[in-house]
XYZ file of C-alpha atoms in Angstrom:
728
model
C -0.365 0.179 -0.173
C 1.466 3.077 -1.124
C 2.086 5.658 2.153
C 0.609 8.671 0.715
C -2.903 7.469 0.005
C -5.673 6.431 3.582
C -7.219 3.764 3.444
C -8.695 2.343 6.740
C -9.823 -1.246 6.073
C -6.270 -2.227 6.205
C -4.667 0.728 8.462
C -6.556 -0.853 11.997
C -3.495 -1.921 13.367
C -2.201 0.054 16.218
C -2.660 0.414 20.346
C -2.913 3.835 21.124
C -3.378 4.117 25.349
C -7.464 4.408 26.692
C -8.484 6.130 29.765
C -11.521 5.577 32.040
C -14.500 6.487 30.218
C -15.710 9.705 31.616
C -19.612 11.430 31.665
C -20.474 14.352 29.603
C -20.247 17.766 30.863
C -22.510 20.594 29.143
C -20.378 23.440 30.287
C -17.401 21.288 28.435
C -15.076 21.747 31.012
C -12.683 18.521 31.811
C -12.673 19.036 35.712
C -16.499 18.666 35.400
C -16.369 15.356 34.189
C -17.532 12.157 36.662
C -15.563 9.017 36.601
C -18.761 6.277 34.904
C -17.634 3.840 37.659
C -19.257 5.920 40.301
C -22.871 6.728 38.263
C -22.902 4.234 35.870
C -24.565 1.350 38.503
C -27.215 3.992 39.860
C -27.632 5.157 35.913
C -28.512 1.767 35.153
C -30.575 0.998 37.746
C -32.717 3.835 36.892
C -32.898 3.271 32.749
C -33.762 0.535 31.255
C -33.909 -0.609 27.825
C -37.737 -0.458 26.271
C -37.145 -3.210 23.950
C -34.381 -5.074 24.935
C -36.575 -8.313 24.805
C -36.978 -8.568 21.040
C -32.567 -8.045 20.703
C -32.294 -11.210 23.497
C -34.730 -13.514 21.627
C -32.661 -13.053 18.629
C -29.531 -13.129 19.896
C -29.955 -15.326 23.390
C -26.346 -15.502 23.079
C -25.748 -11.516 23.812
C -27.878 -11.981 27.752
C -24.560 -12.053 29.710
C -23.993 -8.285 28.745
C -27.566 -7.605 29.285
C -25.831 -4.797 31.616
C -23.971 -3.303 28.883
C -26.743 -2.191 26.926
C -28.434 -1.156 29.391
C -25.604 1.018 30.947
C -24.719 2.176 27.537
C -28.556 3.264 26.806
C -28.411 4.996 30.333
C -26.010 7.077 29.145
C -27.929 7.899 25.928
C -30.600 8.708 27.935
C -28.236 11.116 30.318
C -26.811 12.709 27.394
C -30.978 13.385 25.858
C -31.490 14.686 29.137
C -28.549 17.197 29.400
C -29.259 18.495 25.989
C -32.819 19.091 27.551
C -32.023 21.026 30.330
C -28.649 23.021 28.891
C -29.652 23.540 25.266
C -33.615 23.049 24.785
C -33.682 20.110 23.431
C -31.525 18.155 20.599
C -32.986 20.282 17.673
C -31.665 24.393 18.679
C -28.456 21.698 19.572
C -27.852 20.371 15.845
C -28.040 23.892 14.014
C -26.012 25.687 15.940
C -23.464 26.029 12.828
C -27.212 28.991 12.130
C -25.023 30.830 15.816
C -21.526 29.900 14.930
C -18.698 30.444 12.576
C -20.534 33.470 10.328
C -23.707 34.666 10.025
C -25.268 37.807 8.702
C -27.768 39.412 11.049
C -31.329 40.890 9.251
C -29.676 44.454 9.644
C -26.247 43.019 8.013
C -24.180 43.066 10.305
C -22.015 39.993 10.595
C -21.633 37.650 13.816
C -18.528 35.683 14.039
C -18.430 32.845 17.064
C -16.128 30.655 18.224
C -15.285 27.413 20.127
C -11.474 28.039 21.596
C -11.515 27.919 25.129
C -7.044 27.696 25.773
C -7.111 30.578 23.802
C -6.035 34.418 26.112
C -7.531 36.526 22.699
C -9.335 36.197 19.418
C -9.186 38.703 16.300
C -10.149 38.644 13.535
C -8.726 40.001 9.598
C -8.736 39.961 6.517
C -9.505 41.432 3.115
C -12.250 43.934 4.876
C -9.494 45.410 7.028
C -6.741 44.742 4.607
C -5.205 42.322 7.030
C -5.291 44.148 10.791
C -4.048 41.968 12.757
C -5.449 43.708 15.982
C -8.308 45.930 14.785
C -10.811 43.373 15.219
C -11.040 41.747 18.371
C -13.366 39.395 19.599
C -15.184 39.301 22.827
C -14.883 36.642 25.993
C -18.222 34.625 26.775
C -18.317 31.955 28.765
C -17.573 28.424 28.207
C -14.575 29.318 26.426
C -16.821 31.022 23.829
C -15.514 34.163 21.654
C -17.569 36.484 19.874
C -17.509 39.551 17.557
C -19.583 41.840 16.038
C -19.404 43.514 12.636
C -21.527 46.212 11.671
C -22.367 46.577 7.943
C -20.861 49.835 6.072
C -22.032 52.873 5.469
C -24.176 51.481 2.785
C -25.392 48.855 4.773
C -23.985 46.284 3.010
C -22.253 43.667 5.239
C -18.690 44.299 5.997
C -17.301 41.364 4.632
C -17.984 41.206 0.997
C -18.782 37.359 -0.938
C -15.730 35.602 -2.008
C -13.007 38.200 0.190
C -10.396 35.730 2.726
C -10.259 35.904 6.399
C -8.259 34.286 9.107
C -8.980 34.021 12.670
C -5.712 34.850 14.748
C -5.658 33.605 18.063
C -2.990 34.845 20.964
C -2.261 31.883 23.208
C -1.709 31.737 26.974
C 2.099 31.279 25.776
C 2.508 33.910 23.931
C 2.437 32.710 20.200
C 0.165 34.217 17.641
C -1.763 31.471 15.145
C -3.561 32.882 12.348
C -6.573 29.708 11.761
C -9.131 28.836 9.936
C -13.301 28.580 11.560
C -13.856 25.457 11.987
C -17.198 26.180 11.218
C -15.875 27.531 7.401
C -18.375 27.243 4.815
C -16.334 27.257 1.963
C -12.537 26.835 1.690
C -10.021 27.254 -1.399
C -6.566 26.165 -2.125
C -4.664 28.697 -4.950
C -2.390 26.588 -7.137
C 0.908 27.219 -5.959
C -0.644 27.387 -1.935
C 0.392 24.377 0.640
C -2.406 26.416 2.603
C -6.008 26.710 2.314
C -7.663 29.663 2.586
C -11.144 30.582 4.538
C -13.322 32.461 1.657
C -16.217 34.269 3.287
C -19.305 32.278 0.903
C -22.572 34.616 1.181
C -23.843 34.881 -2.466
C -26.526 37.496 -3.041
C -28.556 34.411 -5.286
C -27.653 30.505 -3.519
C -29.199 27.798 -5.822
C -32.394 26.857 -4.823
C -33.520 23.083 -4.479
C -36.421 21.927 -6.102
C -37.274 18.556 -6.105
C -38.475 16.643 -3.221
C -36.412 13.661 -1.837
C -36.915 10.046 -3.176
C -38.565 7.873 -0.945
C -36.197 5.949 1.256
C -34.998 2.615 -1.399
C -36.681 -0.784 -0.179
C -33.884 -2.191 -2.624
C -30.892 -0.389 -2.090
C -28.159 -0.045 -4.835
C -25.403 1.927 -4.114
C -22.819 4.106 -6.928
C -19.800 4.304 -4.830
C -18.502 7.182 -6.891
C -16.160 10.418 -6.325
C -16.656 13.585 -7.925
C -12.884 14.214 -9.115
C -12.113 11.099 -10.812
C -14.973 11.017 -12.921
C -14.018 11.844 -15.889
C -11.966 10.444 -18.636
C -9.465 13.074 -18.294
C -6.804 13.566 -16.500
C -7.833 16.234 -14.186
C -10.022 16.996 -10.903
C -13.233 16.590 -12.131
C -16.241 18.665 -11.572
C -19.248 18.758 -9.484
C -21.153 20.131 -12.997
C -19.565 17.156 -15.219
C -20.810 14.620 -12.448
C -24.007 16.246 -13.131
C -24.215 16.215 -16.888
C -22.344 12.710 -17.610
C -22.308 10.794 -14.304
C -25.401 10.724 -13.227
C -27.251 10.081 -16.983
C -24.975 6.909 -16.873
C -25.807 6.505 -12.683
C -29.953 6.324 -13.667
C -29.288 4.258 -16.891
C -27.521 0.826 -14.946
C -30.435 0.789 -12.253
C -28.955 2.178 -9.051
C -31.029 4.048 -6.608
C -28.513 5.494 -4.257
C -25.016 7.238 -4.791
C -23.037 7.541 -2.166
C -20.082 10.704 -2.282
C -16.464 10.162 -1.368
C -14.201 13.389 -0.554
C -16.542 15.908 -0.177
C -15.858 17.081 3.035
C -12.901 19.656 2.161
C -9.480 18.143 3.020
C -6.335 20.366 1.975
C -4.564 17.054 0.332
C -6.123 15.426 -2.735
C -4.129 12.341 -2.349
C -5.687 11.334 0.940
C -9.048 10.459 -1.098
C -11.069 12.535 0.871
C -10.109 10.945 4.441
C -8.710 13.777 5.776
C -10.572 16.466 6.799
C -9.831 19.703 7.234
C -12.473 21.735 6.741
C -16.025 19.478 8.148
C -18.778 21.805 6.763
C -17.015 22.924 3.806
C -17.538 21.463 0.598
C -14.229 20.388 -1.550
C -14.372 23.521 -3.671
C -11.728 21.982 -5.955
C -14.876 20.322 -7.684
C -16.712 23.643 -7.862
C -18.743 25.817 -6.102
C -21.547 24.994 -3.310
C -24.002 25.804 -5.743
C -23.188 23.127 -7.934
C -23.246 20.172 -5.352
C -26.966 21.404 -4.461
C -27.259 21.172 -8.070
C -25.840 17.829 -8.403
C -27.669 16.241 -5.633
C -31.410 18.019 -6.592
C -30.904 16.476 -10.582
C -30.323 13.695 -8.796
C -33.310 13.458 -6.739
C -35.903 14.812 -9.687
C -34.092 11.274 -10.909
C -35.327 9.298 -8.167
C -31.443 8.595 -6.930
C -30.770 9.305 -3.205
C -27.370 10.320 -2.240
C -25.149 9.667 0.853
C -22.049 11.601 2.153
C -19.364 9.875 2.870
C -18.541 11.406 6.345
C -15.605 11.409 8.651
C -16.462 11.396 11.916
C -13.637 9.057 13.005
C -10.385 11.366 13.409
C -9.616 14.213 11.884
C -6.320 15.692 9.673
C -3.169 17.265 11.766
C -3.297 20.257 9.546
C -3.190 22.833 12.052
C -3.461 26.327 9.458
C -5.992 25.191 7.306
C -7.218 22.179 9.817
C -9.118 21.807 13.528
C -5.886 20.657 14.924
C -4.411 23.586 18.489
C -7.084 25.539 17.224
C -6.766 27.654 20.020
C -2.832 26.581 20.777
C -3.495 23.613 23.206
C -2.910 19.851 21.639
C -6.893 19.627 22.854
C -9.968 21.753 21.617
C -11.776 19.016 19.375
C -9.302 15.896 20.291
C -8.142 14.463 23.239
C -4.703 14.843 24.775
C -1.881 12.865 23.016
C -1.880 9.671 23.163
C -5.084 8.655 23.584
C -6.319 11.521 21.169
C -3.504 10.431 17.899
C -3.799 7.804 15.104
C 0.015 7.383 14.352
C -0.541 4.839 11.487
C -3.403 7.255 9.630
C -1.279 10.047 10.943
C -4.273 12.075 12.275
C -5.797 13.458 15.384
C -8.801 11.702 17.372
C -11.805 13.969 18.628
C -12.892 13.517 22.774
C -16.785 12.773 21.755
C -16.731 13.639 25.784
C -16.608 17.169 25.370
C -19.537 19.394 24.906
C -18.586 21.236 22.464
C -17.522 18.571 19.986
C -20.805 16.693 20.628
C -22.297 20.144 19.065
C -19.421 20.342 16.152
C -19.893 16.815 15.136
C -24.328 16.307 15.583
C -24.252 19.821 13.857
C -22.492 18.985 10.758
C -24.481 16.421 10.416
C -27.242 18.353 10.409
C -25.202 20.582 8.453
C -25.111 18.558 5.976
C -28.640 17.081 5.092
C -30.538 20.958 5.468
C -27.874 23.099 3.724
C -26.869 20.679 0.686
C -30.039 18.070 1.242
C -28.676 14.800 1.664
C -30.288 11.580 2.615
C -28.034 10.357 5.019
C -24.779 9.175 5.342
C -21.962 6.053 4.943
C -19.590 6.576 8.585
C -16.599 5.672 7.346
C -13.778 4.355 9.882
C -16.330 3.425 13.097
C -14.301 0.645 14.549
C -11.374 2.911 15.153
C -14.084 4.912 17.259
C -15.682 1.764 18.400
C -12.470 0.792 21.476
C -9.677 1.555 22.463
C -8.010 -0.473 20.449
C -8.890 1.323 17.343
C -9.316 -2.837 16.231
C -5.815 -2.669 15.822
C -3.808 -6.456 16.338
C -7.284 -7.534 17.211
C -8.549 -10.155 14.803
C -12.492 -10.101 15.930
C -12.459 -13.515 16.609
C -16.354 -13.257 16.854
C -16.071 -14.332 20.296
C -18.906 -11.931 22.402
C -16.252 -11.217 25.064
C -14.312 -8.755 22.877
C -17.117 -6.518 21.839
C -18.283 -5.496 26.002
C -15.843 -4.521 28.491
C -13.067 -1.589 28.875
C -12.008 -2.388 25.958
C -15.239 -0.534 23.651
C -15.085 3.467 24.172
C -18.568 4.079 24.793
C -17.844 7.816 24.581
C -17.735 7.556 21.224
C -20.416 4.769 21.115
C -22.885 6.686 22.366
C -22.126 9.511 20.171
C -23.519 7.806 17.127
C -25.845 6.401 18.936
C -26.905 9.982 19.552
C -26.152 10.823 15.676
C -28.677 8.068 14.680
C -30.998 8.820 16.933
C -30.907 12.379 16.311
C -30.677 11.922 12.387
C -33.571 8.910 12.378
C -36.256 11.152 14.290
C -35.201 13.943 12.456
C -35.309 12.923 8.945
C -37.201 9.016 9.150
C -36.085 8.433 5.292
C -32.602 8.853 6.360
C -29.625 6.475 5.466
C -26.812 5.630 7.663
C -24.163 3.075 6.905
C -21.328 1.561 8.861
C -18.139 0.797 7.610
C -17.196 -2.078 10.701
C -14.671 -5.093 10.254
C -15.156 -5.575 13.965
C -18.768 -7.568 13.349
C -19.734 -5.850 16.506
C -23.524 -7.472 17.788
C -27.066 -5.090 17.353
C -24.857 -2.780 15.295
C -27.685 -1.735 12.990
C -30.577 -2.754 15.573
C -32.815 0.332 17.058
C -30.894 2.430 19.890
C -34.694 1.223 21.821
C -33.404 -2.350 21.441
C -29.851 -1.569 22.708
C -28.162 -1.252 19.122
C -26.321 1.586 17.575
C -28.954 3.147 15.146
C -27.489 2.334 12.135
C -29.605 0.963 8.946
C -26.972 -0.723 7.381
C -23.320 -2.548 7.596
C -20.783 -2.770 4.881
C -19.632 -6.798 4.206
C -15.902 -6.201 4.439
C -15.450 -9.869 4.284
C -16.434 -10.249 0.745
C -14.025 -8.266 -1.374
C -11.966 -9.283 0.457
C -12.621 -12.963 -0.100
C -12.731 -12.274 -3.587
C -9.559 -10.841 -4.250
C -7.839 -14.310 -1.989
C -9.356 -16.250 -3.886
C -8.779 -14.946 -7.372
C -4.615 -14.324 -6.188
C -4.798 -17.542 -4.297
C -6.232 -20.844 -6.198
C -6.595 -22.384 -9.303
C -10.378 -21.903 -11.284
C -11.127 -26.045 -9.843
C -9.987 -25.447 -6.256
C -12.407 -22.612 -5.460
C -14.535 -23.942 -2.889
C -18.306 -23.444 -2.994
C -18.885 -24.317 0.255
C -16.370 -21.545 1.683
C -17.959 -18.615 -0.869
C -20.874 -19.379 0.155
C -20.240 -18.735 3.797
C -18.619 -16.090 3.452
C -21.615 -14.619 1.071
C -23.579 -15.402 3.780
C -22.155 -15.548 7.424
C -23.889 -11.951 8.643
C -25.873 -11.269 11.425
C -29.359 -12.137 11.483
C -31.477 -9.151 11.261
C -28.574 -6.684 10.452
C -28.821 -5.312 7.393
C -25.259 -5.849 4.837
C -24.350 -3.961 2.099
C -22.693 -6.772 -0.398
C -20.252 -5.699 -3.117
C -17.602 -7.343 -4.974
C -14.694 -4.165 -4.835
C -15.247 -0.824 -3.493
C -12.678 1.234 -4.001
C -10.593 0.310 -1.164
C -9.758 -2.720 -3.561
C -8.932 -0.137 -6.378
C -6.160 1.565 -4.882
C -2.472 1.909 -5.355
C -0.890 -2.132 -4.661
C -4.341 -3.395 -5.605
C -6.143 -4.112 -8.625
C -9.601 -4.169 -9.702
C -10.614 -7.622 -10.145
C -11.076 -6.866 -13.662
C -7.638 -6.629 -14.091
C -6.579 -8.816 -11.121
C -8.903 -11.599 -14.229
C -7.892 -10.334 -17.224
C -4.238 -8.557 -16.468
C -2.248 -6.755 -18.875
C -5.313 -8.369 -22.191
C -7.212 -5.700 -21.512
C -4.967 -3.210 -23.117
C -4.821 -5.038 -26.532
C -8.016 -8.256 -26.581
C -11.059 -6.478 -25.407
C -12.640 -5.786 -28.773
C -14.809 -8.307 -30.063
C -14.044 -7.953 -33.578
C -11.294 -10.265 -32.691
C -12.076 -13.763 -30.948
C -11.552 -13.487 -27.292
C -8.793 -15.462 -25.911
C -8.820 -17.695 -22.941
C -7.445 -15.412 -20.728
C -10.632 -12.695 -21.626
C -12.987 -15.053 -21.853
C -12.361 -16.475 -18.123
C -12.275 -12.865 -17.478
C -15.359 -11.735 -18.620
C -17.432 -14.575 -17.370
C -16.326 -14.719 -14.117
C -16.952 -10.684 -13.382
C -19.853 -11.028 -13.867
C -20.738 -14.446 -12.071
C -18.706 -12.380 -9.154
C -21.007 -9.761 -8.524
C -24.407 -11.519 -9.469
C -23.597 -14.031 -6.747
C -22.612 -11.408 -4.223
C -25.356 -9.189 -5.290
C -27.885 -11.940 -4.944
C -26.578 -13.791 -1.818
C -24.618 -11.318 -0.156
C -26.340 -9.403 1.868
C -29.823 -6.619 1.681
C -27.981 -4.148 0.028
C -25.757 -3.934 -2.742
C -22.546 -1.613 -3.877
C -20.558 -1.075 -7.177
C -17.531 1.321 -6.914
C -17.355 4.197 -10.374
C -16.374 2.363 -12.990
C -16.198 -1.070 -11.864
C -19.449 -1.551 -13.647
C -17.982 -1.935 -16.513
C -14.636 -3.594 -16.074
C -12.042 -0.801 -15.391
C -8.893 -1.845 -15.504
C -5.833 -0.802 -13.176
C -5.935 0.753 -10.578
C -6.605 3.780 -8.252
C -3.923 5.886 -7.644
C -4.081 10.269 -7.489
C -1.082 12.930 -8.139
C 1.638 12.671 -5.610
C 4.794 12.940 -5.305
C 5.675 9.688 -5.482
C 3.894 9.542 -9.226
C 5.199 12.700 -9.792
C 1.957 14.220 -9.724
C 0.437 12.494 -12.193
C -3.471 11.910 -13.074
C -3.247 9.072 -15.387
C -4.351 7.003 -12.375
C -7.205 9.303 -10.860
C -9.551 9.056 -13.233
C -12.458 6.560 -14.876
C -12.306 5.832 -19.253
C -16.036 6.270 -19.235
C -14.445 7.421 -22.945
C -14.229 3.065 -23.188
C -18.392 2.999 -22.621
C -17.992 4.983 -26.086
C -16.233 2.740 -28.468
C -18.871 0.112 -29.620
C -16.411 -2.757 -29.964
C -14.654 -2.803 -26.503
C -16.184 -5.930 -24.357
C -16.492 -3.069 -21.912
C -19.829 -2.260 -23.352
C -21.078 -5.981 -22.529
C -19.912 -5.861 -18.525
C -22.113 -2.209 -18.717
C -25.096 -3.748 -19.891
C -24.832 -6.952 -17.520
C -23.942 -4.634 -14.583
C -27.408 -2.778 -16.131
C -29.394 -5.999 -16.402
C -28.186 -7.527 -12.970
C -29.892 -4.014 -11.753
C -33.229 -3.671 -13.585
C -34.036 -7.589 -12.867
C -33.022 -6.587 -9.130
C -35.505 -4.175 -9.320
C -38.697 -5.784 -10.653
C -38.056 -8.844 -8.692
C -37.026 -6.975 -5.059
C -34.768 -9.815 -3.643
C -32.495 -7.428 -1.261
C -35.754 -6.571 0.640
C -36.417 -10.257 1.010
C -35.091 -12.775 3.955
C -31.720 -13.967 3.506
C -32.143 -17.225 0.361
C -31.686 -20.499 1.027
C -29.440 -22.334 -0.162
C -29.717 -25.453 -1.487
C -26.624 -27.027 -3.639
C -22.840 -25.656 -3.412
C -22.109 -28.368 -5.442
C -17.246 -28.239 -4.795
C -17.478 -31.119 -7.552
C -19.420 -29.736 -10.135
C -18.527 -26.347 -9.088
C -22.091 -25.755 -9.046
C -24.322 -22.650 -6.261
C -27.754 -22.780 -6.163
C -30.108 -21.004 -4.386
C -33.675 -18.751 -4.726
C -34.620 -15.824 -2.364
C -37.760 -13.301 -3.111
C -39.228 -17.038 -5.320
C -36.033 -16.199 -7.347
C -33.820 -18.782 -8.581
C -29.955 -18.732 -9.164
C -27.995 -20.910 -10.923
C -24.192 -20.763 -10.984
C -21.497 -23.192 -12.404
C -17.944 -21.905 -11.852
C -16.476 -25.270 -13.513
C -14.119 -23.974 -15.615
C -15.046 -26.404 -19.071
C -17.746 -29.169 -17.973
C -21.518 -28.479 -19.316
C -24.901 -29.834 -17.298
C -27.628 -31.352 -19.545
C -30.422 -32.026 -17.784
C -28.891 -30.682 -14.260
C -31.432 -31.243 -11.275
C -32.227 -27.855 -8.854
C -34.692 -27.586 -5.851
C -36.914 -24.967 -5.915
C -39.771 -23.857 -3.103
C -42.831 -23.171 -5.509
C -44.135 -25.046 -8.598
C -45.155 -24.050 -12.282
C -43.325 -23.024 -14.975
C -39.982 -21.057 -14.771
C -38.374 -18.785 -17.696
C -35.125 -17.565 -17.850
C -35.438 -13.336 -16.798
C -31.086 -13.373 -16.819
C -28.274 -14.719 -18.285
C -24.834 -13.885 -17.664
C -23.923 -16.165 -21.414
C -26.141 -13.770 -22.955
C -23.970 -12.564 -26.287
C -24.562 -9.025 -25.068
C -23.268 -9.455 -22.131
C -19.945 -10.752 -23.575
C -21.320 -14.393 -23.553
C -20.841 -17.287 -25.932
C -25.296 -17.440 -26.621
C -25.516 -20.794 -25.598
C -28.863 -21.189 -23.632
C -32.008 -21.058 -25.577
C -34.223 -18.260 -23.412
C -37.484 -19.733 -25.567
C -37.163 -22.439 -23.016
C -39.999 -23.056 -20.156
C -38.403 -25.186 -17.344
C -41.216 -26.975 -15.373
C -40.867 -27.720 -11.410
C -42.522 -30.294 -10.685
C -42.739 -32.009 -6.513
C -40.455 -33.751 -6.743
C -38.533 -32.639 -3.996
C -34.523 -32.459 -3.989
C -31.642 -30.648 -1.645
C -34.020 -29.369 1.200
C -36.796 -27.926 -1.276
C -40.231 -29.414 -1.848
C -39.918 -28.725 -5.465
C -37.249 -29.540 -8.311
C -36.735 -29.120 -12.054
C -34.030 -30.188 -14.639
C -32.726 -27.301 -16.302
C -28.889 -26.786 -18.855
C -26.440 -24.725 -17.238
C -22.717 -24.453 -19.213
C -19.552 -23.530 -17.846
C -19.038 -20.542 -16.254
C -22.910 -19.197 -16.490
C -24.842 -17.761 -14.478
C -28.953 -18.242 -15.077
C -31.452 -16.547 -12.988
C -35.311 -17.917 -13.530
C -38.734 -16.567 -12.326
C -42.041 -18.231 -11.535
C -44.015 -16.932 -14.668
C -47.579 -17.840 -12.008
C -46.188 -15.708 -9.113
C -47.144 -11.883 -8.798
C -43.751 -10.414 -7.877
C -44.896 -6.912 -6.790
C -43.431 -6.107 -3.308
């Protein structure tokens, strides 16, 4: 893995120091925090989970940890009570983006407000006062707050013009003078030759008005994971407008109903993939203006597509001049003091979730993206690092429940996640939250009233690792059907998973896309449909389709694809950096490959499109888990049914099967609805789609009925019963 690329999935390796968990204090003063050990017995006795029995009935093995669940819920209720008492409730508290940073008042005066508890003095400087460092001091308020009011100009216009630069000047108790960007800055830019970002006042005379309502939460979630900057064949940073005009129509055509946007929160270092956040309230200006991002989301909504933000609340960039680090001159402020407040492998800072003002900042950040830009939810990055004091480093997570409870759990951050989900789902019932967790934390995706953390979905992160392992280590004839099926079905009952064969993690430099693992350098010369397929291309195209369909049908309650991989994008992903001479060659998606009709990429694209459309019709992602009736090691065949749809996979590299008996749940006439061997998809056209298959009452492989089918080698087919109404 290139050291310049941040890959959270692979960097859970280092233990950091831990301290006794603390209760929250609304004053933000660490001296007022109370050790939990003295209070939690009383709290958990007074507060009980209203629906814990539902969770324990679903998984009786959690019964020994009943007190842990009650304690966590008690902490949440305590915090909600404190919010009500100190702030008038969470609604006002989470709208603090309307009072902090810079706010234009009705008379066009400007109110500036910051939290800098360790600062000796604060001043505002910028273009508006010709960068005078002392002319505009903030007034010190309670609890580390600072305020400044700038009256309007003589012409009644605001004292700070739109698109002019500002800085907060922080004087420390040690006598240092620091130049900082407001943590609440809504717009940040970086000049081409500069290494530091600038806070730019954003207050345009007219704002883009979004007109299309949010779509309803999809029943079957089909996610297109995307990065705006790479969404073009050109060797440059692509724009919001390019994504809106050129990529959204493709996503709609492909049948995805959800977009997960990466790298939107401002990050000074482009090659961090958006995971080293410097300005949490600013949409990245390298892709365009805030209004252009709003239009992107609005147009997506007009297409019936929901949009999730890849939110990073697990850590923050170490940058100080243009980030949160050392904002008030102290090594804490928003973070724990070292060593707890540092993640050495990520080279970043870790939030202090027990701080009242950190909670204000992070919860308001979520609310800001929902309200200002009208995102439809979040994919929370790096959850494993948050949940445990050891950050998952050096922990293999065997699945023993003792790993998920006790002193190794960071209950400050766990309760923050419970609180965030609780508030989001109360305020926005259709909000979607997805957790990136490798540990398998029980109840992660159960409601907080049951003892869960409240997420809607978790990423099935073992699945892509399994596919890469198979392609790296095993010959086709040695593929273990049982092992593949186990990986795809090994998930907690009642907790929804997002399945994927590959995401951005697998595409990063040091790894390769699935297509490149399968076909490698032959993709450069043998992808033309005007010439016969070489054995490598033939194998790669067939397996690429089968891997994705098997993952789609069996692996979860949602499906995710990373931008470009739907058509077998070659090579890998690498952002411009010193190590590659600032090249954009691998920091782009070559959609132009689809515009050349004789290249086989369009065949993979067509299969991905029809796979999603078939799911949209039959709804297997919204159905209960599949019943696997066959995983035959010798034949290399997997058969399962889900949503009364039958899936048959023959992974055998050379053996086709005529008259192959498969079990089905329902009698009647079945017809082929999707066939990976169809010539349209780069297959060999060996299956007659006019064939009707009749299931008879002959039990087979645990199903009450069965029928005979023809299944060619390296082929997957989906059949549906013609006599069933599939409306769902």
